[in-house]
Amino acid sequence: MQPARNTHELGGETASPEWPGWPGEECLREALRSGCETAYAALLERFQAPVFHLVQRLIDDPNDAGDVTQDVFFKVFRNVGSFRGQSSLKTWVYRIAVNEAYNRRRWFGRHRRAEVGLQPEEDGRDYLDSIGDPARSPYDLTLNEEWKSAIGKALAGLNPVFRSAVVLRDLEELSYEEIAGVLDVSLGTVKSRILRGRESLRKALVEQMEPARGYGFNPQPAGD
Amino acid sequence: MDCQNVKSMLSALQDRDMSGLVPESEQLPLRRHLAGCRDCSLHAGQLDLVRHALRARPVRPMPAHLAFSLRAMASREAARRRRYATFNAWLRHRLDHISLSINNLMRPIALPAAGGLASAVILFSMVMTNFQGIVRDHHNDVPLAIATNPSMKALLLDVSDAEIAVDVFVDENGRVIDYSFPEGFGTDNTSEMRRKLENSLLFTEFNPATTFGQPTSGWVRVKFKSRSQIDVKG
């Protein structure tokens, strides 16, 4: 949240720093309920990228992030009329996103696991591999690849309950209170989930990056 | 402060701002312990590294087509919400919808229907001209009503200036058989008047009543108003 001095006058009313062009969140909610196109555009402008990234970090297959994001905003638009502002719009949207990602993970676990692809993956390479980086040596690239793979595996193996708490805190940088609102749990539960989530990730990475494989998990990270 | 306690607080240390997470009285002992204990320091460093690695993990940028789809969805949902915002808006939408449905339904059949109707009118008028003159009235047609009342054919002798009504019984030959004064009529019921009335009726010709076209007897009411006005009511 930006400081209050950043607010500026807009049409005789004070504009909200969170919602540029709108006097406040309440006003935006009313506009959304009445079907104002500008309000819908403002909501998308503010949340579409964060929700897409959050969903991508919470589900196992990043290719599904687009579909889940569409589901999230469909639910947001459909239910904005019944949203009475018990929490902030951000908390409400993030809650829907976390729930949708959780549902998608469950669906993935039930259905996608049994699917067999006709064409094999192209050596597990993604679009980032095609981007050249002359500043890095082959060793750095290998190490980086190992790190990416290890983090991805550790995150995928993390309990979804802990994963959502850690992602919201460490990547989305929500406050503990906001996370409690998003996950609809108490503040103590949020602290506990973040603590256990971080600890689980650390243990998973320690197990994967043992010194016997040549990549020590030491506390002096190389600059990215 | 032992290592177990410190490790439980390391997560809070990750958040930099420990206010509310670690009591203020324990923050200084925690930092002192970390400075002196290699195991806990390594643990804290590993947690830092995990956090760092998580943040460095690349995420795909949002595809342009997704932003476009979301914008289209927003526009559609906004329009939908406007439709149901008020009763009048909803009613207008329903009427528009019904009008559009009828238009879509009628448009394909409008031309064939109009052509068919025009053809039917033209053909009907062409055919009907051939039937003209087939049905005609005959001057000596016998009325085919089930029953008709007697009627007065001609009055040959007038009665008086007095207004009088009388019920006359006419036989199948049109002759007067009997008469009587109806209730409320014929206040001047004198012998002189009766004589004039009987003379008048004697010289009055009637059409007999009919049943299925056959003459029969029946009652008819004759009203004398003046010298020249006579009403006959069956």
GROMACS .gro file of C-alpha atoms in nm:
model
  458
    1MET     CA    1   0.000   0.000   0.000
    2GLN     CA    2   0.142   0.333  -0.097
    3PRO     CA    3   0.150   0.618   0.153
    4ALA     CA    4  -0.142   0.854   0.171
    5ARG     CA    5   0.056   1.145   0.030
    6ASN     CA    6   0.048   0.976  -0.310
    7THR     CA    7  -0.324   1.022  -0.337
    8HIS     CA    8  -0.433   1.283  -0.586
    9GLU     CA    9  -0.749   1.476  -0.649
   10LEU     CA   10  -0.979   1.334  -0.916
   11GLY     CA   11  -1.301   1.512  -1.006
   12GLY     CA   12  -1.332   1.662  -0.660
   13GLU     CA   13  -1.283   1.324  -0.492
   14THR     CA   14  -0.964   1.169  -0.359
   15ALA     CA   15  -0.838   0.894  -0.588
   16SER     CA   16  -0.725   0.569  -0.429
   17PRO     CA   17  -0.356   0.483  -0.481
   18GLU     CA   18  -0.456   0.119  -0.512
   19TRP     CA   19  -0.708   0.199  -0.784
   20PRO     CA   20  -0.589   0.485  -1.004
   21GLY     CA   21  -0.882   0.670  -1.152
   22TRP     CA   22  -1.123   0.552  -0.884
   23PRO     CA   23  -1.212   0.732  -0.562
   24GLY     CA   24  -1.194   0.406  -0.369
   25GLU     CA   25  -1.257   0.037  -0.366
   26GLU     CA   26  -1.618   0.080  -0.256
   27CYS     CA   27  -1.686   0.297  -0.559
   28LEU     CA   28  -1.522   0.040  -0.785
   29ARG     CA   29  -1.733  -0.238  -0.632
   30GLU     CA   30  -2.050  -0.042  -0.701
   31ALA     CA   31  -1.940   0.018  -1.058
   32LEU     CA   32  -1.869  -0.352  -1.102
   33ARG     CA   33  -2.213  -0.439  -0.971
   34SER     CA   34  -2.378  -0.200  -1.213
   35GLY     CA   35  -2.185  -0.343  -1.509
   36CYS     CA   36  -1.952  -0.050  -1.583
   37GLU     CA   37  -1.704  -0.151  -1.855
   38THR     CA   38  -1.433   0.077  -1.717
   39ALA     CA   39  -1.452  -0.088  -1.377
   40TYR     CA   40  -1.414  -0.431  -1.531
   41ALA     CA   41  -1.114  -0.308  -1.729
   42ALA     CA   42  -0.960  -0.162  -1.412
   43LEU     CA   43  -1.008  -0.489  -1.226
   44LEU     CA   44  -0.839  -0.682  -1.506
   45GLU     CA   45  -0.559  -0.429  -1.535
   46ARG     CA   46  -0.488  -0.464  -1.165
   47PHE     CA   47  -0.519  -0.840  -1.120
   48GLN     CA   48  -0.479  -1.031  -1.445
   49ALA     CA   49  -0.099  -1.061  -1.437
   50PRO     CA   50  -0.068  -1.127  -1.059
   51VAL     CA   51  -0.342  -1.390  -1.073
   52PHE     CA   52  -0.181  -1.557  -1.374
   53HIS     CA   53   0.156  -1.573  -1.197
   54LEU     CA   54   0.005  -1.689  -0.870
   55VAL     CA   55  -0.186  -1.967  -1.042
   56GLN     CA   56   0.122  -2.069  -1.237
   57ARG     CA   57   0.313  -2.109  -0.911
   58LEU     CA   58   0.037  -2.305  -0.742
   59ILE     CA   59  -0.036  -2.565  -1.009
   60ASP     CA   60   0.195  -2.833  -1.139
   61ASP     CA   61   0.145  -2.778  -1.511
   62PRO     CA   62   0.209  -2.414  -1.608
   63ASN     CA   63   0.030  -2.475  -1.938
   64ASP     CA   64  -0.296  -2.485  -1.744
   65ALA     CA   65  -0.240  -2.143  -1.590
   66GLY     CA   66  -0.428  -1.965  -1.868
   67ASP     CA   67  -0.738  -2.184  -1.830
   68VAL     CA   68  -0.735  -2.149  -1.453
   69THR     CA   69  -0.694  -1.771  -1.480
   70GLN     CA   70  -0.998  -1.754  -1.706
   71ASP     CA   71  -1.194  -1.965  -1.457
   72VAL     CA   72  -1.087  -1.732  -1.177
   73PHE     CA   73  -1.203  -1.419  -1.354
   74PHE     CA   74  -1.523  -1.584  -1.468
   75LYS     CA   75  -1.606  -1.654  -1.103
   76VAL     CA   76  -1.499  -1.305  -1.002
   77PHE     CA   77  -1.725  -1.142  -1.262
   78ARG     CA   78  -2.017  -1.369  -1.188
   79ASN     CA   79  -2.001  -1.326  -0.812
   80VAL     CA   80  -1.898  -0.964  -0.780
   81GLY     CA   81  -2.263  -0.874  -0.726
   82SER     CA   82  -2.279  -1.082  -0.410
   83PHE     CA   83  -1.941  -0.963  -0.279
   84ARG     CA   84  -2.024  -0.729   0.007
   85GLY     CA   85  -1.674  -0.612   0.090
   86GLN     CA   86  -1.612  -0.818   0.402
   87SER     CA   87  -1.250  -0.828   0.284
   88SER     CA   88  -1.053  -0.626   0.032
   89LEU     CA   89  -1.104  -0.694  -0.336
   90LYS     CA   90  -0.745  -0.818  -0.356
   91THR     CA   91  -0.798  -1.073  -0.080
   92TRP     CA   92  -1.123  -1.190  -0.238
   93VAL     CA   93  -0.973  -1.232  -0.585
   94TYR     CA   94  -0.666  -1.411  -0.449
   95ARG     CA   95  -0.888  -1.643  -0.245
   96ILE     CA   96  -1.076  -1.743  -0.559
   97ALA     CA   97  -0.745  -1.792  -0.741
   98VAL     CA   98  -0.602  -2.014  -0.466
   99ASN     CA   99  -0.920  -2.223  -0.454
  100GLU     CA  100  -0.931  -2.262  -0.832
  101ALA     CA  101  -0.565  -2.365  -0.841
  102TYR     CA  102  -0.630  -2.616  -0.566
  103ASN     CA  103  -0.928  -2.755  -0.759
  104ARG     CA  104  -0.717  -2.780  -1.073
  105ARG     CA  105  -0.446  -2.972  -0.884
  106ARG     CA  106  -0.706  -3.214  -0.757
  107TRP     CA  107  -0.852  -3.254  -1.104
  108PHE     CA  108  -0.501  -3.307  -1.242
  109GLY     CA  109  -0.439  -3.573  -0.980
  110ARG     CA  110  -0.757  -3.758  -1.073
  111HIS     CA  111  -0.761  -3.735  -1.452
  112ARG     CA  112  -0.443  -3.616  -1.614
  113ARG     CA  113  -0.219  -3.867  -1.438
  114ALA     CA  114  -0.370  -4.151  -1.639
  115GLU     CA  115  -0.320  -3.977  -1.973
  116VAL     CA  116  -0.047  -4.091  -2.207
  117GLY     CA  117   0.087  -3.839  -2.455
  118LEU     CA  118   0.133  -3.948  -2.816
  119GLN     CA  119   0.440  -3.732  -2.865
  120PRO     CA  120   0.726  -3.723  -2.613
  121GLU     CA  121   0.837  -3.400  -2.456
  122GLU     CA  122   1.122  -3.233  -2.638
  123ASP     CA  123   1.392  -3.330  -2.389
  124GLY     CA  124   1.207  -3.139  -2.120
  125ARG     CA  125   1.312  -2.811  -2.275
  126ASP     CA  126   1.092  -2.505  -2.243
  127TYR     CA  127   1.096  -2.163  -2.402
  128LEU     CA  128   1.358  -2.031  -2.162
  129ASP     CA  129   1.612  -2.274  -2.302
  130SER     CA  130   1.595  -2.108  -2.639
  131ILE     CA  131   1.695  -1.770  -2.498
  132GLY     CA  132   2.068  -1.723  -2.520
  133ASP     CA  133   2.268  -1.601  -2.219
  134PRO     CA  134   2.630  -1.541  -2.319
  135ALA     CA  135   2.722  -1.422  -1.969
  136ARG     CA  136   2.690  -1.769  -1.823
  137SER     CA  137   2.930  -2.054  -1.857
  138PRO     CA  138   2.818  -2.410  -1.937
  139TYR     CA  139   2.882  -2.502  -1.575
  140ASP     CA  140   2.662  -2.217  -1.457
  141LEU     CA  141   2.395  -2.320  -1.699
  142THR     CA  142   2.407  -2.678  -1.579
  143LEU     CA  143   2.397  -2.568  -1.219
  144ASN     CA  144   2.115  -2.328  -1.293
  145GLU     CA  145   1.924  -2.603  -1.468
  146GLU     CA  146   1.977  -2.830  -1.172
  147TRP     CA  147   1.855  -2.559  -0.939
  148LYS     CA  148   1.547  -2.490  -1.145
  149SER     CA  149   1.466  -2.856  -1.159
  150ALA     CA  150   1.526  -2.903  -0.786
  151ILE     CA  151   1.310  -2.605  -0.690
  152GLY     CA  152   1.037  -2.718  -0.926
  153LYS     CA  153   1.038  -3.068  -0.782
  154ALA     CA  154   1.044  -2.942  -0.425
  155LEU     CA  155   0.755  -2.707  -0.491
  156ALA     CA  156   0.554  -2.973  -0.671
  157GLY     CA  157   0.608  -3.217  -0.385
  158LEU     CA  158   0.501  -2.966  -0.124
  159ASN     CA  159   0.165  -3.011   0.045
  160PRO     CA  160  -0.077  -2.775  -0.135
  161VAL     CA  161  -0.181  -2.622   0.194
  162PHE     CA  162   0.177  -2.520   0.274
  163ARG     CA  163   0.254  -2.434  -0.086
  164SER     CA  164  -0.020  -2.173  -0.114
  165ALA     CA  165   0.091  -2.010   0.212
  166VAL     CA  166   0.459  -1.998   0.110
  167VAL     CA  167   0.383  -1.872  -0.242
  168LEU     CA  168   0.153  -1.599  -0.112
  169ARG     CA  169   0.415  -1.486   0.139
  170ASP     CA  170   0.746  -1.526  -0.041
  171LEU     CA  171   0.645  -1.465  -0.401
  172GLU     CA  172   0.331  -1.256  -0.388
  173GLU     CA  173   0.455  -1.076  -0.075
  174LEU     CA  174   0.118  -1.062   0.093
  175SER     CA  175   0.111  -0.976   0.461
  176TYR     CA  176   0.025  -1.244   0.715
  177GLU     CA  177  -0.315  -1.082   0.769
  178GLU     CA  178  -0.387  -1.082   0.396
  179ILE     CA  179  -0.285  -1.445   0.368
  180ALA     CA  180  -0.516  -1.530   0.656
  181GLY     CA  181  -0.796  -1.359   0.465
  182VAL     CA  182  -0.713  -1.532   0.138
  183LEU     CA  183  -0.687  -1.878   0.290
  184ASP     CA  184  -0.970  -1.810   0.533
  185VAL     CA  185  -0.771  -1.935   0.833
  186SER     CA  186  -0.642  -1.778   1.152
  187LEU     CA  187  -0.318  -1.582   1.176
  188GLY     CA  188  -0.158  -1.855   1.387
  189THR     CA  189  -0.241  -2.113   1.122
  190VAL     CA  190  -0.082  -1.893   0.856
  191LYS     CA  191   0.240  -1.863   1.058
  192SER     CA  192   0.247  -2.236   1.116
  193ARG     CA  193   0.187  -2.317   0.749
  194ILE     CA  194   0.456  -2.079   0.630
  195LEU     CA  195   0.705  -2.214   0.882
  196ARG     CA  196   0.634  -2.575   0.790
  197GLY     CA  197   0.623  -2.501   0.420
  198ARG     CA  198   0.962  -2.331   0.422
  199GLU     CA  199   1.108  -2.609   0.632
  200SER     CA  200   0.969  -2.875   0.396
  201LEU     CA  201   1.116  -2.695   0.098
  202ARG     CA  202   1.453  -2.666   0.269
  203LYS     CA  203   1.458  -3.036   0.354
  204ALA     CA  204   1.355  -3.133   0.001
  205LEU     CA  205   1.629  -2.920  -0.150
  206VAL     CA  206   1.890  -3.049   0.096
  207GLU     CA  207   1.798  -3.404  -0.003
  208GLN     CA  208   1.816  -3.328  -0.374
  209MET     CA  209   2.131  -3.119  -0.374
  210GLU     CA  210   2.346  -3.343  -0.151
  211PRO     CA  211   2.725  -3.285  -0.184
  212ALA     CA  212   2.773  -3.636  -0.331
  213ARG     CA  213   2.620  -3.511  -0.655
  214GLY     CA  214   2.861  -3.225  -0.674
  215TYR     CA  215   2.616  -2.944  -0.599
  216GLY     CA  216   2.645  -2.843  -0.237
  217PHE     CA  217   2.350  -2.673  -0.077
  218ASN     CA  218   2.548  -2.402   0.093
  219PRO     CA  219   2.409  -2.080   0.231
  220GLN     CA  220   2.604  -1.854  -0.006
  221PRO     CA  221   2.384  -1.834  -0.311
  222ALA     CA  222   2.539  -1.730  -0.635
  223GLY     CA  223   2.398  -1.414  -0.786
  224ASP     CA  224   2.124  -1.475  -1.044
  225MET     CA  225   1.796  -1.985   2.408
  226ASP     CA  226   1.865  -2.329   2.256
  227CYS     CA  227   1.891  -2.433   1.892
  228GLN     CA  228   1.539  -2.582   1.881
  229ASN     CA  229   1.384  -2.251   1.985
  230VAL     CA  230   1.598  -2.059   1.740
  231LYS     CA  231   1.504  -2.283   1.447
  232SER     CA  232   1.138  -2.226   1.516
  233MET     CA  233   1.201  -1.851   1.490
  234LEU     CA  234   1.407  -1.861   1.173
  235SER     CA  235   1.099  -1.841   0.953
  236ALA     CA  236   1.010  -1.512   1.119
  237LEU     CA  237   1.364  -1.396   1.059
  238GLN     CA  238   1.305  -1.455   0.687
  239ASP     CA  239   1.031  -1.196   0.689
  240ARG     CA  240   1.280  -0.928   0.801
  241ASP     CA  241   1.009  -0.754   0.997
  242MET     CA  242   0.982  -0.971   1.307
  243SER     CA  243   0.740  -0.746   1.490
  244GLY     CA  244   0.448  -0.956   1.604
  245LEU     CA  245   0.624  -1.276   1.509
  246VAL     CA  246   0.912  -1.280   1.759
  247PRO     CA  247   0.880  -1.100   2.092
  248GLU     CA  248   1.106  -0.797   2.110
  249SER     CA  249   1.278  -0.933   2.417
  250GLU     CA  250   1.389  -1.244   2.221
  251GLN     CA  251   1.514  -1.072   1.906
  252LEU     CA  252   1.857  -0.974   2.044
  253PRO     CA  253   1.927  -1.318   2.200
  254LEU     CA  254   1.821  -1.475   1.867
  255ARG     CA  255   2.072  -1.270   1.670
  256ARG     CA  256   2.346  -1.341   1.924
  257HIS     CA  257   2.277  -1.714   1.904
  258LEU     CA  258   2.293  -1.710   1.523
  259ALA     CA  259   2.625  -1.527   1.535
  260GLY     CA  260   2.771  -1.793   1.763
  261CYS     CA  261   2.605  -2.119   1.647
  262ARG     CA  262   2.729  -2.257   1.314
  263ASP     CA  263   2.449  -2.513   1.280
  264CYS     CA  264   2.171  -2.258   1.326
  265SER     CA  265   2.349  -2.012   1.103
  266LEU     CA  266   2.371  -2.275   0.828
  267HIS     CA  267   2.001  -2.352   0.877
  268ALA     CA  268   1.914  -1.982   0.841
  269GLY     CA  269   2.136  -1.957   0.535
  270GLN     CA  270   1.961  -2.254   0.375
  271LEU     CA  271   1.623  -2.098   0.436
  272ASP     CA  272   1.750  -1.777   0.278
  273LEU     CA  273   1.871  -1.974  -0.019
  274VAL     CA  274   1.534  -2.147  -0.058
  275ARG     CA  275   1.358  -1.815  -0.056
  276HIS     CA  276   1.606  -1.675  -0.303
  277ALA     CA  277   1.570  -1.974  -0.534
  278LEU     CA  278   1.194  -1.951  -0.520
  279ARG     CA  279   1.201  -1.587  -0.620
  280ALA     CA  280   1.450  -1.656  -0.897
  281ARG     CA  281   1.232  -1.930  -1.042
  282PRO     CA  282   1.116  -1.799  -1.377
  283VAL     CA  283   0.749  -1.758  -1.453
  284ARG     CA  284   0.603  -1.740  -1.800
  285PRO     CA  285   0.475  -1.404  -1.908
  286MET     CA  286   0.102  -1.385  -1.959
  287PRO     CA  287   0.014  -1.467  -2.320
  288ALA     CA  288  -0.137  -1.185  -2.522
  289HIS     CA  289  -0.431  -1.400  -2.630
  290LEU     CA  290  -0.520  -1.463  -2.266
  291ALA     CA  291  -0.539  -1.091  -2.195
  292PHE     CA  292  -0.758  -1.056  -2.502
  293SER     CA  293  -0.985  -1.340  -2.390
  294LEU     CA  294  -1.014  -1.193  -2.042
  295ARG     CA  295  -1.106  -0.853  -2.186
  296ALA     CA  296  -1.373  -1.010  -2.404
  297MET     CA  297  -1.509  -1.203  -2.107
  298ALA     CA  298  -1.515  -0.885  -1.897
  299SER     CA  299  -1.705  -0.701  -2.165
  300ARG     CA  300  -1.957  -0.984  -2.198
  301GLU     CA  301  -2.010  -1.011  -1.823
  302ALA     CA  302  -2.044  -0.633  -1.786
  303ALA     CA  303  -2.312  -0.630  -2.054
  304ARG     CA  304  -2.486  -0.921  -1.886
  305ARG     CA  305  -2.483  -0.742  -1.552
  306ARG     CA  306  -2.623  -0.426  -1.709
  307ARG     CA  307  -2.905  -0.632  -1.857
  308TYR     CA  308  -3.015  -0.749  -1.515
  309ALA     CA  309  -2.939  -0.426  -1.328
  310THR     CA  310  -3.302  -0.302  -1.325
  311PHE     CA  311  -3.640  -0.447  -1.406
  312ASN     CA  312  -3.685  -0.209  -1.699
  313ALA     CA  313  -3.349  -0.308  -1.845
  314TRP     CA  314  -3.439  -0.673  -1.805
  315LEU     CA  315  -3.781  -0.617  -1.966
  316ARG     CA  316  -3.628  -0.425  -2.255
  317HIS     CA  317  -3.378  -0.702  -2.307
  318ARG     CA  318  -3.652  -0.969  -2.307
  319LEU     CA  319  -3.862  -0.770  -2.554
  320ASP     CA  320  -3.563  -0.722  -2.781
  321HIS     CA  321  -3.490  -1.090  -2.756
  322ILE     CA  322  -3.849  -1.188  -2.841
  323SER     CA  323  -3.857  -0.939  -3.128
  324LEU     CA  324  -3.532  -1.078  -3.265
  325SER     CA  325  -3.657  -1.435  -3.230
  326ILE     CA  326  -3.978  -1.355  -3.415
  327ASN     CA  327  -3.783  -1.174  -3.686
  328ASN     CA  328  -3.550  -1.465  -3.726
  329LEU     CA  329  -3.842  -1.705  -3.734
  330MET     CA  330  -4.058  -1.507  -3.976
  331ARG     CA  331  -3.793  -1.379  -4.213
  332PRO     CA  332  -3.742  -1.711  -4.397
  333ILE     CA  333  -4.115  -1.771  -4.444
  334ALA     CA  334  -4.228  -1.410  -4.502
  335LEU     CA  335  -4.172  -1.410  -4.880
  336PRO     CA  336  -4.323  -1.756  -4.944
  337ALA     CA  337  -4.622  -1.673  -4.724
  338ALA     CA  338  -4.687  -1.340  -4.896
  339GLY     CA  339  -4.650  -1.502  -5.238
  340GLY     CA  340  -4.884  -1.783  -5.140
  341LEU     CA  341  -5.149  -1.543  -5.012
  342ALA     CA  342  -5.131  -1.329  -5.323
  343SER     CA  343  -5.157  -1.637  -5.545
  344ALA     CA  344  -5.457  -1.762  -5.346
  345VAL     CA  345  -5.638  -1.427  -5.381
  346ILE     CA  346  -5.573  -1.409  -5.754
  347LEU     CA  347  -5.680  -1.769  -5.815
  348PHE     CA  348  -5.991  -1.733  -5.597
  349SER     CA  349  -6.105  -1.418  -5.775
  350MET     CA  350  -6.046  -1.582  -6.113
  351VAL     CA  351  -6.244  -1.893  -6.021
  352MET     CA  352  -6.529  -1.706  -5.849
  353THR     CA  353  -6.616  -1.507  -6.161
  354ASN     CA  354  -6.742  -1.832  -6.316
  355PHE     CA  355  -6.994  -1.881  -6.036
  356GLN     CA  356  -7.168  -1.542  -6.077
  357GLY     CA  357  -7.545  -1.561  -6.150
  358ILE     CA  358  -7.591  -1.921  -6.052
  359VAL     CA  359  -7.782  -1.836  -5.733
  360ARG     CA  360  -8.070  -1.598  -5.803
  361ASP     CA  361  -8.390  -1.488  -5.627
  362HIS     CA  362  -8.725  -1.593  -5.783
  363HIS     CA  363  -9.024  -1.360  -5.757
  364ASN     CA  364  -9.263  -1.645  -5.665
  365ASP     CA  365  -9.034  -1.808  -5.408
  366VAL     CA  366  -9.227  -1.933  -5.106
  367PRO     CA  367  -9.063  -1.816  -4.782
  368LEU     CA  368  -8.912  -2.120  -4.618
  369ALA     CA  369  -8.923  -1.984  -4.263
  370ILE     CA  370  -9.071  -2.231  -4.016
  371ALA     CA  371  -9.361  -2.002  -3.918
  372THR     CA  372  -9.477  -1.653  -4.020
  373ASN     CA  373  -9.745  -1.433  -3.868
  374PRO     CA  374 -10.052  -1.299  -4.047
  375SER     CA  375 -10.009  -0.956  -4.202
  376MET     CA  376 -10.249  -0.692  -4.327
  377LYS     CA  377 -10.274  -0.665  -4.701
  378ALA     CA  378 -10.512  -0.370  -4.746
  379LEU     CA  379 -10.739  -0.148  -4.537
  380LEU     CA  380 -11.052  -0.056  -4.721
  381LEU     CA  381 -11.248   0.126  -4.449
  382ASP     CA  382 -11.110   0.353  -4.177
  383VAL     CA  383 -11.246   0.357  -3.824
  384SER     CA  384 -11.206   0.694  -3.660
  385ASP     CA  385 -10.959   0.944  -3.530
  386ALA     CA  386 -10.926   0.755  -3.206
  387GLU     CA  387 -10.612   0.550  -3.143
  388ILE     CA  388 -10.705   0.191  -3.084
  389ALA     CA  389 -10.537  -0.149  -3.087
  390VAL     CA  390 -10.709  -0.478  -3.147
  391ASP     CA  391 -10.597  -0.844  -3.172
  392VAL     CA  392 -10.743  -1.007  -3.479
  393PHE     CA  393 -10.771  -1.383  -3.542
  394VAL     CA  394 -10.716  -1.453  -3.912
  395ASP     CA  395 -10.793  -1.793  -4.070
  396GLU     CA  396 -10.588  -1.975  -4.335
  397ASN     CA  397 -10.780  -1.788  -4.609
  398GLY     CA  398 -10.693  -1.446  -4.472
  399ARG     CA  399 -11.043  -1.377  -4.332
  400VAL     CA  400 -11.112  -1.224  -3.992
  401ILE     CA  401 -11.273  -1.479  -3.761
  402ASP     CA  402 -11.257  -1.300  -3.426
  403TYR     CA  403 -11.107  -1.006  -3.251
  404SER     CA  404 -11.039  -0.888  -2.896
  405PHE     CA  405 -10.900  -0.586  -2.719
  406PRO     CA  406 -10.561  -0.639  -2.560
  407GLU     CA  407 -10.495  -0.527  -2.203
  408GLY     CA  408 -10.437  -0.150  -2.186
  409PHE     CA  409 -10.559  -0.069  -2.534
  410GLY     CA  410 -10.898   0.042  -2.665
  411THR     CA  411 -11.015   0.264  -2.383
  412ASP     CA  412 -11.306   0.388  -2.597
  413ASN     CA  413 -11.482   0.056  -2.590
  414THR     CA  414 -11.824   0.183  -2.694
  415SER     CA  415 -12.080   0.013  -2.912
  416GLU     CA  416 -12.041   0.283  -3.176
  417MET     CA  417 -11.669   0.228  -3.188
  418ARG     CA  418 -11.711  -0.150  -3.196
  419ARG     CA  419 -11.947  -0.121  -3.491
  420LYS     CA  420 -11.702   0.094  -3.685
  421LEU     CA  421 -11.418  -0.140  -3.595
  422GLU     CA  422 -11.611  -0.448  -3.711
  423ASN     CA  423 -11.693  -0.276  -4.039
  424SER     CA  424 -11.331  -0.186  -4.088
  425LEU     CA  425 -11.211  -0.536  -4.014
  426LEU     CA  426 -11.476  -0.677  -4.245
  427PHE     CA  427 -11.331  -0.484  -4.532
  428THR     CA  428 -10.968  -0.542  -4.445
  429GLU     CA  429 -10.764  -0.800  -4.632
  430PHE     CA  430 -10.499  -1.009  -4.452
  431ASN     CA  431 -10.223  -1.245  -4.553
  432PRO     CA  432 -10.268  -1.562  -4.352
  433ALA     CA  433 -10.001  -1.699  -4.119
  434THR     CA  434  -9.785  -1.982  -4.256
  435THR     CA  435  -9.615  -2.288  -4.112
  436PHE     CA  436  -9.347  -2.449  -4.329
  437GLY     CA  437  -9.488  -2.251  -4.620
  438GLN     CA  438  -9.849  -2.372  -4.568
  439PRO     CA  439 -10.119  -2.110  -4.476
  440THR     CA  440 -10.270  -2.146  -4.134
  441SER     CA  441 -10.471  -1.942  -3.882
  442GLY     CA  442 -10.309  -1.704  -3.637
  443TRP     CA  443 -10.345  -1.387  -3.431
  444VAL     CA  444 -10.226  -1.046  -3.540
  445ARG     CA  445 -10.236  -0.713  -3.354
  446VAL     CA  446 -10.365  -0.417  -3.552
  447LYS     CA  447 -10.320  -0.068  -3.414
  448PHE     CA  448 -10.526   0.220  -3.555
  449LYS     CA  449 -10.353   0.547  -3.484
  450SER     CA  450 -10.529   0.793  -3.701
  451ARG     CA  451 -10.707   0.811  -4.026
  452SER     CA  452 -10.399   0.728  -4.224
  453GLN     CA  453 -10.166   0.544  -3.986
  454ILE     CA  454 -10.204   0.178  -3.902
  455ASP     CA  455  -9.954  -0.046  -3.724
  456VAL     CA  456  -9.976  -0.418  -3.752
  457LYS     CA  457  -9.789  -0.631  -3.504
  458GLY     CA  458  -9.792  -1.010  -3.519
   0.00000   0.00000   0.00000
